[in-house]
Amino acid sequence: MDRKEIRDAMFPECPVRNVLSRMMDKWTLLVLYTLEGQGTLRFNDLMRAIPDVSQKMLTVTLKSMEADGLVSRKVIPAVPVKVEYTLTERALTVMPLLDRLLSWSLENFSGIMADRQKHAKE
């Protein structure tokens, strides 16, 4: 998905395509959970907390999240410049829903993996 796209061209009023699809990608979810658990973090701290994300992908993800009002970005004048990221009130309102989704995933993981194995053998 083009992260610069403001609206889905074919379905401009669809919240799933315009909000949830961008918010529910792997990196956005990991950033949300990381910031929820650790609070305000600088860019390099986020990189260390999410070790498999590339610098470019984290940058793109944070810019998208900032554009969607999910993270606030605070620039601290220093040499070198320091930037801190914090979840916004909007992001905090969705976290209980995401926590429930995470719980559901953990509860159903074994069964889903077993079903995938059965399906792969067919």
mmCIF file with all atom_site columns, C-alpha atoms in Angstrom:
data_model
loop_
_atom_site.group_PDB
_atom_site.id
_atom_site.type_symbol
_atom_site.label_atom_id
_atom_site.label_alt_id
_atom_site.label_comp_id
_atom_site.label_asym_id
_atom_site.label_entity_id
_atom_site.label_seq_id
_atom_site.pdbx_PDB_ins_code
_atom_site.Cartn_x
_atom_site.Cartn_y
_atom_site.Cartn_z
_atom_site.occupancy
_atom_site.B_iso_or_equiv
_atom_site.pdbx_formal_charge
_atom_site.auth_seq_id
_atom_site.auth_comp_id
_atom_site.auth_asym_id
_atom_site.auth_atom_id
_atom_site.pdbx_PDB_model_num
ATOM 1   C CA . MET A 1 1   ? 0.000   0.000   0.000  1.00 0.00 ? 1   MET A CA 1
ATOM 2   C CA . ASP A 1 2   ? 1.275   3.458   -0.845 1.00 0.00 ? 2   ASP A CA 1
ATOM 3   C CA . ARG A 1 3   ? 1.659   5.161   2.520  1.00 0.00 ? 3   ARG A CA 1
ATOM 4   C CA . LYS A 1 4   ? 1.354   8.593   0.903  1.00 0.00 ? 4   LYS A CA 1
ATOM 5   C CA . GLU A 1 5   ? -2.128  7.744   -0.356 1.00 0.00 ? 5   GLU A CA 1
ATOM 6   C CA . ILE A 1 6   ? -4.683  9.759   1.557  1.00 0.00 ? 6   ILE A CA 1
ATOM 7   C CA . ARG A 1 7   ? -7.751  7.768   0.473  1.00 0.00 ? 7   ARG A CA 1
ATOM 8   C CA . ASP A 1 8   ? -8.415  4.572   -1.399 1.00 0.00 ? 8   ASP A CA 1
ATOM 9   C CA . ALA A 1 9   ? -9.262  5.698   -4.939 1.00 0.00 ? 9   ALA A CA 1
ATOM 10  C CA . MET A 1 10  ? -12.019 3.141   -5.501 1.00 0.00 ? 10  MET A CA 1
ATOM 11  C CA . PHE A 1 11  ? -13.568 3.295   -2.025 1.00 0.00 ? 11  PHE A CA 1
ATOM 12  C CA . PRO A 1 12  ? -12.832 6.774   -0.614 1.00 0.00 ? 12  PRO A CA 1
ATOM 13  C CA . GLU A 1 13  ? -15.371 6.530   2.217  1.00 0.00 ? 13  GLU A CA 1
ATOM 14  C CA . CYS A 1 14  ? -14.527 3.016   3.398  1.00 0.00 ? 14  CYS A CA 1
ATOM 15  C CA . PRO A 1 15  ? -13.028 3.121   6.914  1.00 0.00 ? 15  PRO A CA 1
ATOM 16  C CA . VAL A 1 16  ? -11.482 -0.340  6.579  1.00 0.00 ? 16  VAL A CA 1
ATOM 17  C CA . ARG A 1 17  ? -9.512  0.598   3.496  1.00 0.00 ? 17  ARG A CA 1
ATOM 18  C CA . ASN A 1 18  ? -8.686  4.111   4.665  1.00 0.00 ? 18  ASN A CA 1
ATOM 19  C CA . VAL A 1 19  ? -8.022  3.730   8.366  1.00 0.00 ? 19  VAL A CA 1
ATOM 20  C CA . LEU A 1 20  ? -7.763  0.159   9.556  1.00 0.00 ? 20  LEU A CA 1
ATOM 21  C CA . SER A 1 21  ? -5.675  -1.195  6.695  1.00 0.00 ? 21  SER A CA 1
ATOM 22  C CA . ARG A 1 22  ? -2.968  1.375   7.338  1.00 0.00 ? 22  ARG A CA 1
ATOM 23  C CA . MET A 1 23  ? -3.205  1.175   11.102 1.00 0.00 ? 23  MET A CA 1
ATOM 24  C CA . MET A 1 24  ? -3.176  -2.624  11.214 1.00 0.00 ? 24  MET A CA 1
ATOM 25  C CA . ASP A 1 25  ? 0.022   -3.253  9.320  1.00 0.00 ? 25  ASP A CA 1
ATOM 26  C CA . LYS A 1 26  ? 2.767   -5.145  11.116 1.00 0.00 ? 26  LYS A CA 1
ATOM 27  C CA . TRP A 1 27  ? 5.025   -2.196  11.884 1.00 0.00 ? 27  TRP A CA 1
ATOM 28  C CA . THR A 1 28  ? 2.298   0.165   13.059 1.00 0.00 ? 28  THR A CA 1
ATOM 29  C CA . LEU A 1 29  ? 1.028   -2.457  15.492 1.00 0.00 ? 29  LEU A CA 1
ATOM 30  C CA . LEU A 1 30  ? 4.525   -3.096  16.821 1.00 0.00 ? 30  LEU A CA 1
ATOM 31  C CA . VAL A 1 31  ? 5.152   0.626   17.309 1.00 0.00 ? 31  VAL A CA 1
ATOM 32  C CA . LEU A 1 32  ? 1.791   1.010   19.074 1.00 0.00 ? 32  LEU A CA 1
ATOM 33  C CA . TYR A 1 33  ? 2.523   -1.871  21.450 1.00 0.00 ? 33  TYR A CA 1
ATOM 34  C CA . THR A 1 34  ? 6.092   -0.728  22.057 1.00 0.00 ? 34  THR A CA 1
ATOM 35  C CA . LEU A 1 35  ? 5.109   2.832   22.889 1.00 0.00 ? 35  LEU A CA 1
ATOM 36  C CA . GLU A 1 36  ? 2.183   1.649   25.012 1.00 0.00 ? 36  GLU A CA 1
ATOM 37  C CA . GLY A 1 37  ? 4.505   -0.539  27.061 1.00 0.00 ? 37  GLY A CA 1
ATOM 38  C CA . GLN A 1 38  ? 7.491   1.784   27.297 1.00 0.00 ? 38  GLN A CA 1
ATOM 39  C CA . GLY A 1 39  ? 6.003   5.274   27.016 1.00 0.00 ? 39  GLY A CA 1
ATOM 40  C CA . THR A 1 40  ? 7.899   8.035   25.240 1.00 0.00 ? 40  THR A CA 1
ATOM 41  C CA . LEU A 1 41  ? 10.851  6.752   23.219 1.00 0.00 ? 41  LEU A CA 1
ATOM 42  C CA . ARG A 1 42  ? 13.480  8.230   20.975 1.00 0.00 ? 42  ARG A CA 1
ATOM 43  C CA . PHE A 1 43  ? 13.926  6.887   17.449 1.00 0.00 ? 43  PHE A CA 1
ATOM 44  C CA . ASN A 1 44  ? 16.967  4.741   18.252 1.00 0.00 ? 44  ASN A CA 1
ATOM 45  C CA . ASP A 1 45  ? 15.235  3.307   21.315 1.00 0.00 ? 45  ASP A CA 1
ATOM 46  C CA . LEU A 1 46  ? 12.334  2.264   19.086 1.00 0.00 ? 46  LEU A CA 1
ATOM 47  C CA . MET A 1 47  ? 14.821  0.693   16.659 1.00 0.00 ? 47  MET A CA 1
ATOM 48  C CA . ARG A 1 48  ? 16.314  -1.356  19.492 1.00 0.00 ? 48  ARG A CA 1
ATOM 49  C CA . ALA A 1 49  ? 12.892  -2.327  20.841 1.00 0.00 ? 49  ALA A CA 1
ATOM 50  C CA . ILE A 1 50  ? 11.762  -3.557  17.395 1.00 0.00 ? 50  ILE A CA 1
ATOM 51  C CA . PRO A 1 51  ? 14.974  -5.225  16.190 1.00 0.00 ? 51  PRO A CA 1
ATOM 52  C CA . ASP A 1 52  ? 13.717  -6.531  12.835 1.00 0.00 ? 52  ASP A CA 1
ATOM 53  C CA . VAL A 1 53  ? 12.440  -3.171  11.537 1.00 0.00 ? 53  VAL A CA 1
ATOM 54  C CA . SER A 1 54  ? 14.703  -1.259  9.146  1.00 0.00 ? 54  SER A CA 1
ATOM 55  C CA . GLN A 1 55  ? 15.485  2.392   9.736  1.00 0.00 ? 55  GLN A CA 1
ATOM 56  C CA . LYS A 1 56  ? 13.629  3.339   6.555  1.00 0.00 ? 56  LYS A CA 1
ATOM 57  C CA . MET A 1 57  ? 10.525  1.314   7.443  1.00 0.00 ? 57  MET A CA 1
ATOM 58  C CA . LEU A 1 58  ? 10.415  2.736   10.965 1.00 0.00 ? 58  LEU A CA 1
ATOM 59  C CA . THR A 1 59  ? 10.730  6.260   9.566  1.00 0.00 ? 59  THR A CA 1
ATOM 60  C CA . VAL A 1 60  ? 7.918   5.678   7.062  1.00 0.00 ? 60  VAL A CA 1
ATOM 61  C CA . THR A 1 61  ? 5.731   4.066   9.728  1.00 0.00 ? 61  THR A CA 1
ATOM 62  C CA . LEU A 1 62  ? 6.250   6.874   12.229 1.00 0.00 ? 62  LEU A CA 1
ATOM 63  C CA . LYS A 1 63  ? 5.476   9.519   9.595  1.00 0.00 ? 63  LYS A CA 1
ATOM 64  C CA . SER A 1 64  ? 2.245   7.715   8.683  1.00 0.00 ? 64  SER A CA 1
ATOM 65  C CA . MET A 1 65  ? 1.307   7.343   12.325 1.00 0.00 ? 65  MET A CA 1
ATOM 66  C CA . GLU A 1 66  ? 1.980   11.017  12.949 1.00 0.00 ? 66  GLU A CA 1
ATOM 67  C CA . ALA A 1 67  ? -0.129  11.948  9.903  1.00 0.00 ? 67  ALA A CA 1
ATOM 68  C CA . ASP A 1 68  ? -2.966  9.782   11.261 1.00 0.00 ? 68  ASP A CA 1
ATOM 69  C CA . GLY A 1 69  ? -2.731  11.360  14.710 1.00 0.00 ? 69  GLY A CA 1
ATOM 70  C CA . LEU A 1 70  ? -1.525  8.194   16.429 1.00 0.00 ? 70  LEU A CA 1
ATOM 71  C CA . VAL A 1 71  ? 1.864   9.443   17.614 1.00 0.00 ? 71  VAL A CA 1
ATOM 72  C CA . SER A 1 72  ? 3.152   12.840  18.564 1.00 0.00 ? 72  SER A CA 1
ATOM 73  C CA . ARG A 1 73  ? 6.668   13.773  17.580 1.00 0.00 ? 73  ARG A CA 1
ATOM 74  C CA . LYS A 1 74  ? 8.678   16.115  19.775 1.00 0.00 ? 74  LYS A CA 1
ATOM 75  C CA . VAL A 1 75  ? 11.946  17.584  18.481 1.00 0.00 ? 75  VAL A CA 1
ATOM 76  C CA . ILE A 1 76  ? 14.464  18.394  21.187 1.00 0.00 ? 76  ILE A CA 1
ATOM 77  C CA . PRO A 1 77  ? 17.069  20.893  20.018 1.00 0.00 ? 77  PRO A CA 1
ATOM 78  C CA . ALA A 1 78  ? 20.471  19.387  20.666 1.00 0.00 ? 78  ALA A CA 1
ATOM 79  C CA . VAL A 1 79  ? 23.495  18.293  18.697 1.00 0.00 ? 79  VAL A CA 1
ATOM 80  C CA . PRO A 1 80  ? 22.544  15.925  17.241 1.00 0.00 ? 80  PRO A CA 1
ATOM 81  C CA . VAL A 1 81  ? 18.818  16.696  17.276 1.00 0.00 ? 81  VAL A CA 1
ATOM 82  C CA . LYS A 1 82  ? 16.792  14.341  19.462 1.00 0.00 ? 82  LYS A CA 1
ATOM 83  C CA . VAL A 1 83  ? 13.286  13.269  18.509 1.00 0.00 ? 83  VAL A CA 1
ATOM 84  C CA . GLU A 1 84  ? 10.837  11.615  20.886 1.00 0.00 ? 84  GLU A CA 1
ATOM 85  C CA . TYR A 1 85  ? 7.646   9.734   20.019 1.00 0.00 ? 85  TYR A CA 1
ATOM 86  C CA . THR A 1 86  ? 4.611   9.292   22.252 1.00 0.00 ? 86  THR A CA 1
ATOM 87  C CA . LEU A 1 87  ? 1.183   7.785   21.697 1.00 0.00 ? 87  LEU A CA 1
ATOM 88  C CA . THR A 1 88  ? -1.601  10.343  21.317 1.00 0.00 ? 88  THR A CA 1
ATOM 89  C CA . GLU A 1 89  ? -4.961  10.244  23.060 1.00 0.00 ? 89  GLU A CA 1
ATOM 90  C CA . ARG A 1 90  ? -6.435  8.814   19.833 1.00 0.00 ? 90  ARG A CA 1
ATOM 91  C CA . ALA A 1 91  ? -3.973  5.915   19.892 1.00 0.00 ? 91  ALA A CA 1
ATOM 92  C CA . LEU A 1 92  ? -4.635  5.266   23.568 1.00 0.00 ? 92  LEU A CA 1
ATOM 93  C CA . THR A 1 93  ? -8.368  4.850   22.870 1.00 0.00 ? 93  THR A CA 1
ATOM 94  C CA . VAL A 1 94  ? -7.713  1.976   20.453 1.00 0.00 ? 94  VAL A CA 1
ATOM 95  C CA . MET A 1 95  ? -5.238  0.124   22.665 1.00 0.00 ? 95  MET A CA 1
ATOM 96  C CA . PRO A 1 96  ? -7.873  -1.807  24.702 1.00 0.00 ? 96  PRO A CA 1
ATOM 97  C CA . LEU A 1 97  ? -9.272  -3.139  21.421 1.00 0.00 ? 97  LEU A CA 1
ATOM 98  C CA . LEU A 1 98  ? -5.819  -4.124  20.190 1.00 0.00 ? 98  LEU A CA 1
ATOM 99  C CA . ASP A 1 99  ? -5.017  -5.711  23.547 1.00 0.00 ? 99  ASP A CA 1
ATOM 100 C CA . ARG A 1 100 ? -8.127  -7.869  23.167 1.00 0.00 ? 100 ARG A CA 1
ATOM 101 C CA . LEU A 1 101 ? -7.078  -8.802  19.616 1.00 0.00 ? 101 LEU A CA 1
ATOM 102 C CA . LEU A 1 102 ? -3.636  -9.780  20.923 1.00 0.00 ? 102 LEU A CA 1
ATOM 103 C CA . SER A 1 103 ? -5.236  -11.908 23.652 1.00 0.00 ? 103 SER A CA 1
ATOM 104 C CA . TRP A 1 104 ? -7.470  -13.594 21.069 1.00 0.00 ? 104 TRP A CA 1
ATOM 105 C CA . SER A 1 105 ? -4.415  -14.314 18.909 1.00 0.00 ? 105 SER A CA 1
ATOM 106 C CA . LEU A 1 106 ? -2.570  -15.890 21.816 1.00 0.00 ? 106 LEU A CA 1
ATOM 107 C CA . GLU A 1 107 ? -5.593  -17.942 22.840 1.00 0.00 ? 107 GLU A CA 1
ATOM 108 C CA . ASN A 1 108 ? -6.159  -19.261 19.324 1.00 0.00 ? 108 ASN A CA 1
ATOM 109 C CA . PHE A 1 109 ? -2.608  -19.539 18.016 1.00 0.00 ? 109 PHE A CA 1
ATOM 110 C CA . SER A 1 110 ? -2.135  -23.271 18.630 1.00 0.00 ? 110 SER A CA 1
ATOM 111 C CA . GLY A 1 111 ? -5.462  -24.192 17.079 1.00 0.00 ? 111 GLY A CA 1
ATOM 112 C CA . ILE A 1 112 ? -4.857  -22.014 14.042 1.00 0.00 ? 112 ILE A CA 1
ATOM 113 C CA . MET A 1 113 ? -1.386  -23.482 13.524 1.00 0.00 ? 113 MET A CA 1
ATOM 114 C CA . ALA A 1 114 ? -2.811  -27.014 13.795 1.00 0.00 ? 114 ALA A CA 1
ATOM 115 C CA . ASP A 1 115 ? -5.521  -26.186 11.259 1.00 0.00 ? 115 ASP A CA 1
ATOM 116 C CA . ARG A 1 116 ? -2.929  -24.747 8.884  1.00 0.00 ? 116 ARG A CA 1
ATOM 117 C CA . GLN A 1 117 ? -0.905  -27.949 9.148  1.00 0.00 ? 117 GLN A CA 1
ATOM 118 C CA . LYS A 1 118 ? -3.990  -30.049 8.357  1.00 0.00 ? 118 LYS A CA 1
ATOM 119 C CA . HIS A 1 119 ? -4.883  -27.830 5.428  1.00 0.00 ? 119 HIS A CA 1
ATOM 120 C CA . ALA A 1 120 ? -1.312  -27.968 4.052  1.00 0.00 ? 120 ALA A CA 1
ATOM 121 C CA . LYS A 1 121 ? -1.482  -31.787 3.982  1.00 0.00 ? 121 LYS A CA 1
ATOM 122 C CA . GLU A 1 122 ? -4.692  -31.847 1.925  1.00 0.00 ? 122 GLU A CA 1
#
